[in-house]
Coordinates of C-alpha atoms in Angstrom, one line a residue:
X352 CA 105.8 -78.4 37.3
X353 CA 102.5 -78.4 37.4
X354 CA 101.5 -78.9 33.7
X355 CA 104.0 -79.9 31.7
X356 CA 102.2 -80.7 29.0
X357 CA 101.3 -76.6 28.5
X358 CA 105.4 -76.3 28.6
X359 CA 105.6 -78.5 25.5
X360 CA 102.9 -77.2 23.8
X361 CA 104.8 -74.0 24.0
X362 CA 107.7 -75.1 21.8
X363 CA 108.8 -73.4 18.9
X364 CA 106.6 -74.7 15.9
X365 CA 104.4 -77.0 18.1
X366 CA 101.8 -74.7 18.5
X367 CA 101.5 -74.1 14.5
X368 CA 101.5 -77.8 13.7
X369 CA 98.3 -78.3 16.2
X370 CA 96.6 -75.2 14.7
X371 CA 97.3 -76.8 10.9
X372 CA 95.9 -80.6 12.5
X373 CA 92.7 -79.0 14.7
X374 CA 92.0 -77.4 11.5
X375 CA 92.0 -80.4 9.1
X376 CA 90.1 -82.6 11.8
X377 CA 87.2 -79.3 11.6
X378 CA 87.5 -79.5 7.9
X379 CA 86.5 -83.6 7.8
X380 CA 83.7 -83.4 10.5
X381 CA 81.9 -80.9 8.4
X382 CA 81.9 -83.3 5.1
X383 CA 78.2 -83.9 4.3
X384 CA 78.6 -88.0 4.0
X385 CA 79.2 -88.0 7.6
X386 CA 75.3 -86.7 7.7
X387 CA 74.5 -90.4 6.8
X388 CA 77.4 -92.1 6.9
X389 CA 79.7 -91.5 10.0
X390 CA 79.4 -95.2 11.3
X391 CA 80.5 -96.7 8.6
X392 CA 83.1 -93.8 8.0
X393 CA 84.5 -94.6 11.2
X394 CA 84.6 -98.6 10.7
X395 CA 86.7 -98.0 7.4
X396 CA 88.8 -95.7 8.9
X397 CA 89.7 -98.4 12.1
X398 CA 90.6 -100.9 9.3
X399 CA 92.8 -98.7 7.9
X400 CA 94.4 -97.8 10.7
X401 CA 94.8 -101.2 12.2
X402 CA 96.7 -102.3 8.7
X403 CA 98.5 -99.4 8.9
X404 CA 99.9 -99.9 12.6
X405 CA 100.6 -103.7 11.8
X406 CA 102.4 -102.6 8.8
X407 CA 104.8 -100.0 10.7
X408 CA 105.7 -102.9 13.0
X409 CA 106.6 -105.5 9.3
X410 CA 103.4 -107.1 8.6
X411 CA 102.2 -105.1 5.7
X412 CA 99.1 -106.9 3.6
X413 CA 96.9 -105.5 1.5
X414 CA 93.7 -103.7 2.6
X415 CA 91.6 -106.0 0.1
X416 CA 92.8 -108.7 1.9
X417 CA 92.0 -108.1 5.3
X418 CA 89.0 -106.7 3.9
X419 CA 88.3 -110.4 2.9
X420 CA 89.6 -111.9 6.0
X421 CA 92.4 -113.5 4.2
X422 CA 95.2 -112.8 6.6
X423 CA 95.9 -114.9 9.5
X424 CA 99.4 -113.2 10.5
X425 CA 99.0 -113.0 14.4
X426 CA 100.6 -109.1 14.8
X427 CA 97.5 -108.1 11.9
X428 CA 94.9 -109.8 13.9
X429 CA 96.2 -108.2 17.1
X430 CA 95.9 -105.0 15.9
X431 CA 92.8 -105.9 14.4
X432 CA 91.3 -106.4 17.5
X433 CA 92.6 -103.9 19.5
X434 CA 91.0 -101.4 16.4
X435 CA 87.9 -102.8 17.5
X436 CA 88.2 -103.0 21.5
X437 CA 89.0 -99.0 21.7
X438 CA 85.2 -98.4 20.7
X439 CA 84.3 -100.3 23.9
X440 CA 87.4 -98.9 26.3
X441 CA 86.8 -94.9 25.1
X442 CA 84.8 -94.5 28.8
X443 CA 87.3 -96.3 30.8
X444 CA 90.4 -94.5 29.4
X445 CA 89.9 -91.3 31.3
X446 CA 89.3 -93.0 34.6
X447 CA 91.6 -96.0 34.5
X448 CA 94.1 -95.7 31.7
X449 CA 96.1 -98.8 33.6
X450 CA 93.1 -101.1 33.2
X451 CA 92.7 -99.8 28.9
X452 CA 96.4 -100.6 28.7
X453 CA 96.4 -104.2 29.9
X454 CA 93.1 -104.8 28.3
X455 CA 94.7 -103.5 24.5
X456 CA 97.6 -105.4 25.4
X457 CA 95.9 -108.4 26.2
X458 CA 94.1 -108.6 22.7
X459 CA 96.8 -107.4 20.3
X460 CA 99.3 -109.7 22.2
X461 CA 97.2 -112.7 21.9
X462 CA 99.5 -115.8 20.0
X463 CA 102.6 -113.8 20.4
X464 CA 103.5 -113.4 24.1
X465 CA 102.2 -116.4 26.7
X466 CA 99.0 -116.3 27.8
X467 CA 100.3 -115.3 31.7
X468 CA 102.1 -112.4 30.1
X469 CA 99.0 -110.7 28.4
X470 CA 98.2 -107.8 29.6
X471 CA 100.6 -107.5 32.1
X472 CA 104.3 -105.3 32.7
X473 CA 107.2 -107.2 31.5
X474 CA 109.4 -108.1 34.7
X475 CA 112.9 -108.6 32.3
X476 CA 114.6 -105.2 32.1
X477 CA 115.7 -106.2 28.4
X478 CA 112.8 -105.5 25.5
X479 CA 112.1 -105.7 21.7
X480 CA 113.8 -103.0 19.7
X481 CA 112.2 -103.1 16.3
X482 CA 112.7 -99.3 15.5
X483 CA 116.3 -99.1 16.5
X484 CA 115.4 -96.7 19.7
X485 CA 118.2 -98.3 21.7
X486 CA 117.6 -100.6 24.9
X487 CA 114.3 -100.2 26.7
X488 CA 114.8 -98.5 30.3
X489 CA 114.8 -101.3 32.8
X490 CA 111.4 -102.9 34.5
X491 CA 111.9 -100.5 37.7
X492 CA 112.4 -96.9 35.8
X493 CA 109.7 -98.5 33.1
X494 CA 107.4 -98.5 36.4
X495 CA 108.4 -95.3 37.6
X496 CA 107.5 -93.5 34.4
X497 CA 104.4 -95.8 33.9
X498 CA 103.4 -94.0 36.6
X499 CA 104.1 -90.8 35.6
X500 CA 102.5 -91.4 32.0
X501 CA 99.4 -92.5 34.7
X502 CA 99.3 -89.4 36.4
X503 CA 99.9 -87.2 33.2
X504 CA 96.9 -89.0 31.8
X505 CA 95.0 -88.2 35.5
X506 CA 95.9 -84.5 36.0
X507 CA 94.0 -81.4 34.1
X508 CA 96.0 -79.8 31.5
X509 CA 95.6 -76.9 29.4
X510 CA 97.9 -78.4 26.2
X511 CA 95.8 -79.5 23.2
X512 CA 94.7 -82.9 22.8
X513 CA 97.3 -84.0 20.7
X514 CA 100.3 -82.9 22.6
X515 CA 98.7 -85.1 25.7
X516 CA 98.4 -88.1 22.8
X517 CA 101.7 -87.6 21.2
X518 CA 103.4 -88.0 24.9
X519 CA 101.2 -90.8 25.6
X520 CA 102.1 -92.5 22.1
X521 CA 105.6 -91.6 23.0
X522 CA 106.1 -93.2 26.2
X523 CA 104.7 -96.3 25.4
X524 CA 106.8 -96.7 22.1
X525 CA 109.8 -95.7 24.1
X526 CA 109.3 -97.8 27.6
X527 CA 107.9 -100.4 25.9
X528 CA 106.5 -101.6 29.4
X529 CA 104.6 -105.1 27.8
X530 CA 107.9 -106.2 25.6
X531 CA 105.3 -107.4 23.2
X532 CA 103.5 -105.3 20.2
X533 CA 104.0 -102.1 22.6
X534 CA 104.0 -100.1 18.8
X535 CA 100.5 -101.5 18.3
X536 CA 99.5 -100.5 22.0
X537 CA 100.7 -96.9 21.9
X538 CA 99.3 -96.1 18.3
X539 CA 96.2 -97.4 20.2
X540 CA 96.1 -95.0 23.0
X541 CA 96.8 -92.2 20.7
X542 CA 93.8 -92.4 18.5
X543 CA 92.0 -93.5 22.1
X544 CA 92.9 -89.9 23.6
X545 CA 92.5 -88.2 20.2
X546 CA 88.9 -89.2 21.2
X547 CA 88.2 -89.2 24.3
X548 CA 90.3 -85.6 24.9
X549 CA 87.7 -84.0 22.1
X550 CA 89.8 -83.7 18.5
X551 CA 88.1 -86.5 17.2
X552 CA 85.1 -88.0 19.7
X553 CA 83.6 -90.0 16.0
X554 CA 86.8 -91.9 15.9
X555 CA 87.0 -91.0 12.1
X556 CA 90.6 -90.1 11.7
X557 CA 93.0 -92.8 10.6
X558 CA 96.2 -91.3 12.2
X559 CA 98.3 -94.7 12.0
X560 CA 98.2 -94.3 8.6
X561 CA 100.1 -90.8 8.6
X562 CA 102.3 -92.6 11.3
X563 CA 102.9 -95.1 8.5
X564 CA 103.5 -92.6 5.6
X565 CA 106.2 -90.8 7.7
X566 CA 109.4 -91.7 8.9
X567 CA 108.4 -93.1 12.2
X568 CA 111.6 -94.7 14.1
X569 CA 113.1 -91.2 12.9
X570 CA 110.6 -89.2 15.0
X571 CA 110.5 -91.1 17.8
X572 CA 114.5 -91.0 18.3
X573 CA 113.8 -87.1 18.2
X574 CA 111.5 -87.4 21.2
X575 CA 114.5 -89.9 22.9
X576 CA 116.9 -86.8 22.8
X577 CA 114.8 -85.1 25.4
X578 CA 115.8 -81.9 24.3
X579 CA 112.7 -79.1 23.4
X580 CA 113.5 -79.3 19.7
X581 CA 113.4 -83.1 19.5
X582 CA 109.9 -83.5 21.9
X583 CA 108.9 -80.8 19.3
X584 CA 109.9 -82.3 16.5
X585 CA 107.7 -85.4 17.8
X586 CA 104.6 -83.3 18.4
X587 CA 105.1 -81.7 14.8
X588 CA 105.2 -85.6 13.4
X589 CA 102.2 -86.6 15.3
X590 CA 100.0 -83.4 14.2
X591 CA 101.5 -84.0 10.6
X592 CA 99.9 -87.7 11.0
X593 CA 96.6 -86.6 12.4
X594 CA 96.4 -84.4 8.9
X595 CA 97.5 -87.6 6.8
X596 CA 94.9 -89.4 8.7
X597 CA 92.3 -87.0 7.8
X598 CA 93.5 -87.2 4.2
X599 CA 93.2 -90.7 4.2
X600 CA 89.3 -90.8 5.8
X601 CA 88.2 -87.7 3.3
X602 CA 89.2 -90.2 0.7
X603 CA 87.1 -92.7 2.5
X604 CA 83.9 -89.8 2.0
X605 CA 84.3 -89.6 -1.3
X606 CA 84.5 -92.7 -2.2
X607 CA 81.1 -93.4 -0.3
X608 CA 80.2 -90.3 -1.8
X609 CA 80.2 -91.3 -5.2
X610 CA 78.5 -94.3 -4.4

């Protein structure tokens, strides 16, 4: 199959979901604070996201008090600092989507796994569960598909940027090929191909948050099925959470907005 990301975008409803999310995203880019303000925009919207993606894996704190650098809890800081890596690995993620992995992994994983683990593919075919998915494939077919996920990534495809990020998001939540904060990694590479693929090239939507606002484990297990309507019924979850997202940073314009 020569794209098969153009065979999922064809599933029933997956198509309409993208349509409803492309045009929320063109709706937020044309708000007139992002004139002046799109920066700062953009560095809200990353702290919201990085709470929001720490929260879906149990550490939920308030905004206020990351805000004031009050929280210590090594999962928030780890997705704290992967928020602010991506701005720096956006380039490389096209061209070497292995080395953007073990780079996120290395910083979000930092004071959780050992330090000769960071970054690098868990050799123990058992993993971390915390969504209830089931047990992880084991290190060899984790490989195998990693390399598939790779060459996905590599490959020209006519699907819409988000089907290409759901699947990425999917895979990495599923494989779980670090055994360590691999939620925190894929909601990373989502937003990172949301970028770099066109939706969103300002980095101004905070699509962990819709992740966080909808029933997440419940998604992904429909994407675990395999069959067309549960891969669907991901795609429809993650275009639903790109148009929370862009809920959640239009609230972030007004509020600039009014000053």
């Amino acid at each position: 199959m020569s794209d098969p990301l153009a065979v999922i975008a064809t599933f029933p409803g997956v198509q309409e979901a993208v349509d409803e999310a492309r045009q929320s995203v063109d709706r937020l880019y044309r708000h007139r604070v992002l004139r002046r303000a799109s920066p700062a925009v953009s560095t809200e919207s990353s702290l919201r996201g990085a709470r929001a993606s720490a929260a879906i894996e149990g550490a939920d704190f308030p905004l206020d008090a990351l805000r004031r650098d009050e929280i210590h809890d090594p999962l928030v800081q780890g997705a704290l600092r992967a928020s602010a890596e991506m701005g720096r690995l956006g380039p490389t993620w096209r061209r070497a989507p292995r080395q953007v992995l073990a780079r996120l992994h290395t910083v979000a994983a930092a004071g959780l796994a050992p330090e000769d683990a960071l970054g690098r593919p868990r050799s123990e075919d058992d993993a971390p569960d915390p969504f209830g998915l089931g047990p992880a494939p084991d290190a060899k077919e984790t490989a195998v598909r990693m390399d598939g996920l790779m060459d996905l990534l590599e490959r020209p495809t006519k699907a819409p940027a988000i089907v290409l990020a759901a699947v990425v998001h999917a895979e990495l939540a599923v494989l779980r090929p670090f055994g360590v904060v691999d939620g925190v990694v894929a909601r990373s590479a989502e937003r990172l191909t949301l970028v770099e693929y066109g939706l969103d090239p300002k980095s101004l939507v905070a699509v962990e948050v819709g992740h966080f606002e909808l029933p997440y484990a419940e998604a992904l297990r429909s994407y675990l099925s395999g069959t067309p309507e549960g891969v669907a019924r991901w795609v429809q979850h993650c275009a639903s959470a790109v148009s929370l997202g862009v809920r959640e940073t239009t609230a972030i314009c007004e509020a600039m907005q009014r000053g």
